[in-house]
Amino acid sequence: MPPLNDRADTAGQAALAGADPSAAAGAVHDLDRLILLGLAADLHRRTRLERGTRLGRGAAREADAIAGDHGGAHEADAIAGDLRAAPRHRWIAGHWLAALHEAGLVSRNAAGRYHDLHAPRRAELAAARTRVEAARLALGYPAELSELMLRSLRLLPSLLRDEVGVQALLYPDGEPATAEAVYRGNLISRYLNAAAAEVLTDLAERAVRPLRILELGAGIGATTADLLPVLTGRPVEFYLFTDLSPFFLDTARRRFDAGFLRYALLDIAHDLPRRPGELDLVVAATMAHNAPHAGRLLGQVAASLAPGGRVLLIETVREHPQSLTTMPFALSTQDGPPRRLDGRAGSTRTYLCREEWLSALEGSGLRIEVDLPRPGDPLTALSQRLLVATR
Ligand SMILES: C[S@@+](CC[C@H](N)C(=O)[O-])C[C@H]1O[C@@H](n2cnc3c(N)ncnc32)[C@H](O)[C@@H]1O
């Protein structure tokens, strides 16, 4: 790996300020477990998946025949019906069942139908809830994170029926503290944002003209807030802060005051504005997975970079059970599941894995310069990475 990788890693480690990430893997497991057990309990309470355990075999078979089910195994769509999911959220039942199956909490037959859902006992759920407090402390999350997880479990029926939107969970009373807890301040965000700032420092030190920077899906500006201080007192032509939603542009206008900041609505599901060879840096922090085709997005980003320009991605590279009760609701479109045209097509995956991102970056003619955290670093358990590639 090039020296920039070391430099960024050193900056990231310094930002941990002595915190010990060695418990990260266990803590991630505990957060994931709470959501998986909570989901299993909810499906057990509210769907036909519990029927096999409550009715006798004959009665279950009879009821299955009426419902069009097969041998006590049920299609995900029938479960969505039991949950009275809004049409655009119906796909989420299948997404959850796939995750529960992967965790060994429900069985799936050769025809893709589900049966034998694990029914968590009260004590098991209580123990999972207790462990979450220790887990979030180990990962440096404020109390808002566990509150968000518990609230999302409580509100599952209303979320699925589309009576409560995920924005109300992430921005209670319009305040960003909960979203900040998820995207900033915790161990992995501190590490990744500090490493990202070091990449920008390196770029600024080499610049031969005022910098032109584009940030995609900048949201609450959790990464922006760590990048802007690097630019203080340096020549910058523009830092174009963009997002799909005007809400975030308005919030950022109130929050940041650098004279070189510009704001624009930009949806990466459509083609990016053509800026051939113009940009020095494109930032996409925990947002590039929203592109229907990741390789296509990176191809357009690469074409917009000046020689020596960089793309900086912060990405989740594993399906995280801990976000199953929030993320899918943010992804649902008016027509249902998000459109996926790359390796995720036809699957329930939200994220690309590390290897897929590396190959998409290289496939766009970019050279990988940063790929962090390093193998063996306990932070890898959090499955969020900084990937930087240069034209
Ligand atoms: C997980 S948040 C990350 C926000 C920000 N990068 C940060 O670190 O604070 C994802 C952001 O991507 C934005 N987003 C989602 N889909 C998008 C799209 N198709 N085009 C542009 N932005 C999008 C959302 O509005 C949201 O602000």
mmCIF file with all atom_site columns, C-alpha atoms in Angstrom, residues 11 15 29 37 52 105 116 170 181 199 211 223 234 260 275 301 312 323 349 353 374 376 385:
data_model
loop_
_atom_site.group_PDB
_atom_site.id
_atom_site.type_symbol
_atom_site.label_atom_id
_atom_site.label_alt_id
_atom_site.label_comp_id
_atom_site.label_asym_id
_atom_site.label_entity_id
_atom_site.label_seq_id
_atom_site.pdbx_PDB_ins_code
_atom_site.Cartn_x
_atom_site.Cartn_y
_atom_site.Cartn_z
_atom_site.occupancy
_atom_site.B_iso_or_equiv
_atom_site.pdbx_formal_charge
_atom_site.auth_seq_id
_atom_site.auth_comp_id
_atom_site.auth_asym_id
_atom_site.auth_atom_id
_atom_site.pdbx_PDB_model_num
ATOM 1  C CA . ALA A 1 11  ? -4.270  10.012  11.842  1.00 0.00 ? 11  ALA A CA 1
ATOM 2  C CA . ALA A 1 15  ? -8.382  10.217  16.767  1.00 0.00 ? 15  ALA A CA 1
ATOM 3  C CA . HIS A 1 29  ? -22.352 -9.087  17.721  1.00 0.00 ? 29  HIS A CA 1
ATOM 4  C CA . LEU A 1 37  ? -34.030 -11.345 18.414  1.00 0.00 ? 37  LEU A CA 1
ATOM 5  C CA . GLY A 1 52  ? -46.616 -24.516 13.666  1.00 0.00 ? 52  GLY A CA 1
ATOM 6  C CA . LEU A 1 105 ? -33.124 -18.001 13.518  1.00 0.00 ? 105 LEU A CA 1
ATOM 7  C CA . ASP A 1 116 ? -39.507 -22.911 12.255  1.00 0.00 ? 116 ASP A CA 1
ATOM 8  C CA . LEU A 1 170 ? -33.356 9.598   13.133  1.00 0.00 ? 170 LEU A CA 1
ATOM 9  C CA . ALA A 1 181 ? -24.761 9.431   17.193  1.00 0.00 ? 181 ALA A CA 1
ATOM 10 C CA . VAL A 1 199 ? -6.178  12.355  2.783   1.00 0.00 ? 199 VAL A CA 1
ATOM 11 C CA . LEU A 1 211 ? -9.178  23.014  -4.878  1.00 0.00 ? 211 LEU A CA 1
ATOM 12 C CA . THR A 1 223 ? -17.784 13.866  7.445   1.00 0.00 ? 223 THR A CA 1
ATOM 13 C CA . ARG A 1 234 ? -5.956  27.237  2.007   1.00 0.00 ? 234 ARG A CA 1
ATOM 14 C CA . PHE A 1 260 ? -16.154 28.653  -0.543  1.00 0.00 ? 260 PHE A CA 1
ATOM 15 C CA . ARG A 1 275 ? -17.510 18.014  -15.247 1.00 0.00 ? 275 ARG A CA 1
ATOM 16 C CA . VAL A 1 301 ? -16.901 10.154  -10.802 1.00 0.00 ? 301 VAL A CA 1
ATOM 17 C CA . LEU A 1 312 ? -12.941 9.218   -1.159  1.00 0.00 ? 312 LEU A CA 1
ATOM 18 C CA . SER A 1 323 ? -29.597 -1.514  11.040  1.00 0.00 ? 323 SER A CA 1
ATOM 19 C CA . ARG A 1 349 ? -28.277 -6.878  -0.317  1.00 0.00 ? 349 ARG A CA 1
ATOM 20 C CA . CYS A 1 353 ? -18.404 -5.878  -0.061  1.00 0.00 ? 353 CYS A CA 1
ATOM 21 C CA . ARG A 1 374 ? -5.799  -2.520  8.117   1.00 0.00 ? 374 ARG A CA 1
ATOM 22 C CA . GLY A 1 376 ? -6.136  -7.470  11.804  1.00 0.00 ? 376 GLY A CA 1
ATOM 23 C CA . ARG A 1 385 ? -14.095 1.284   5.474   1.00 0.00 ? 385 ARG A CA 1
#
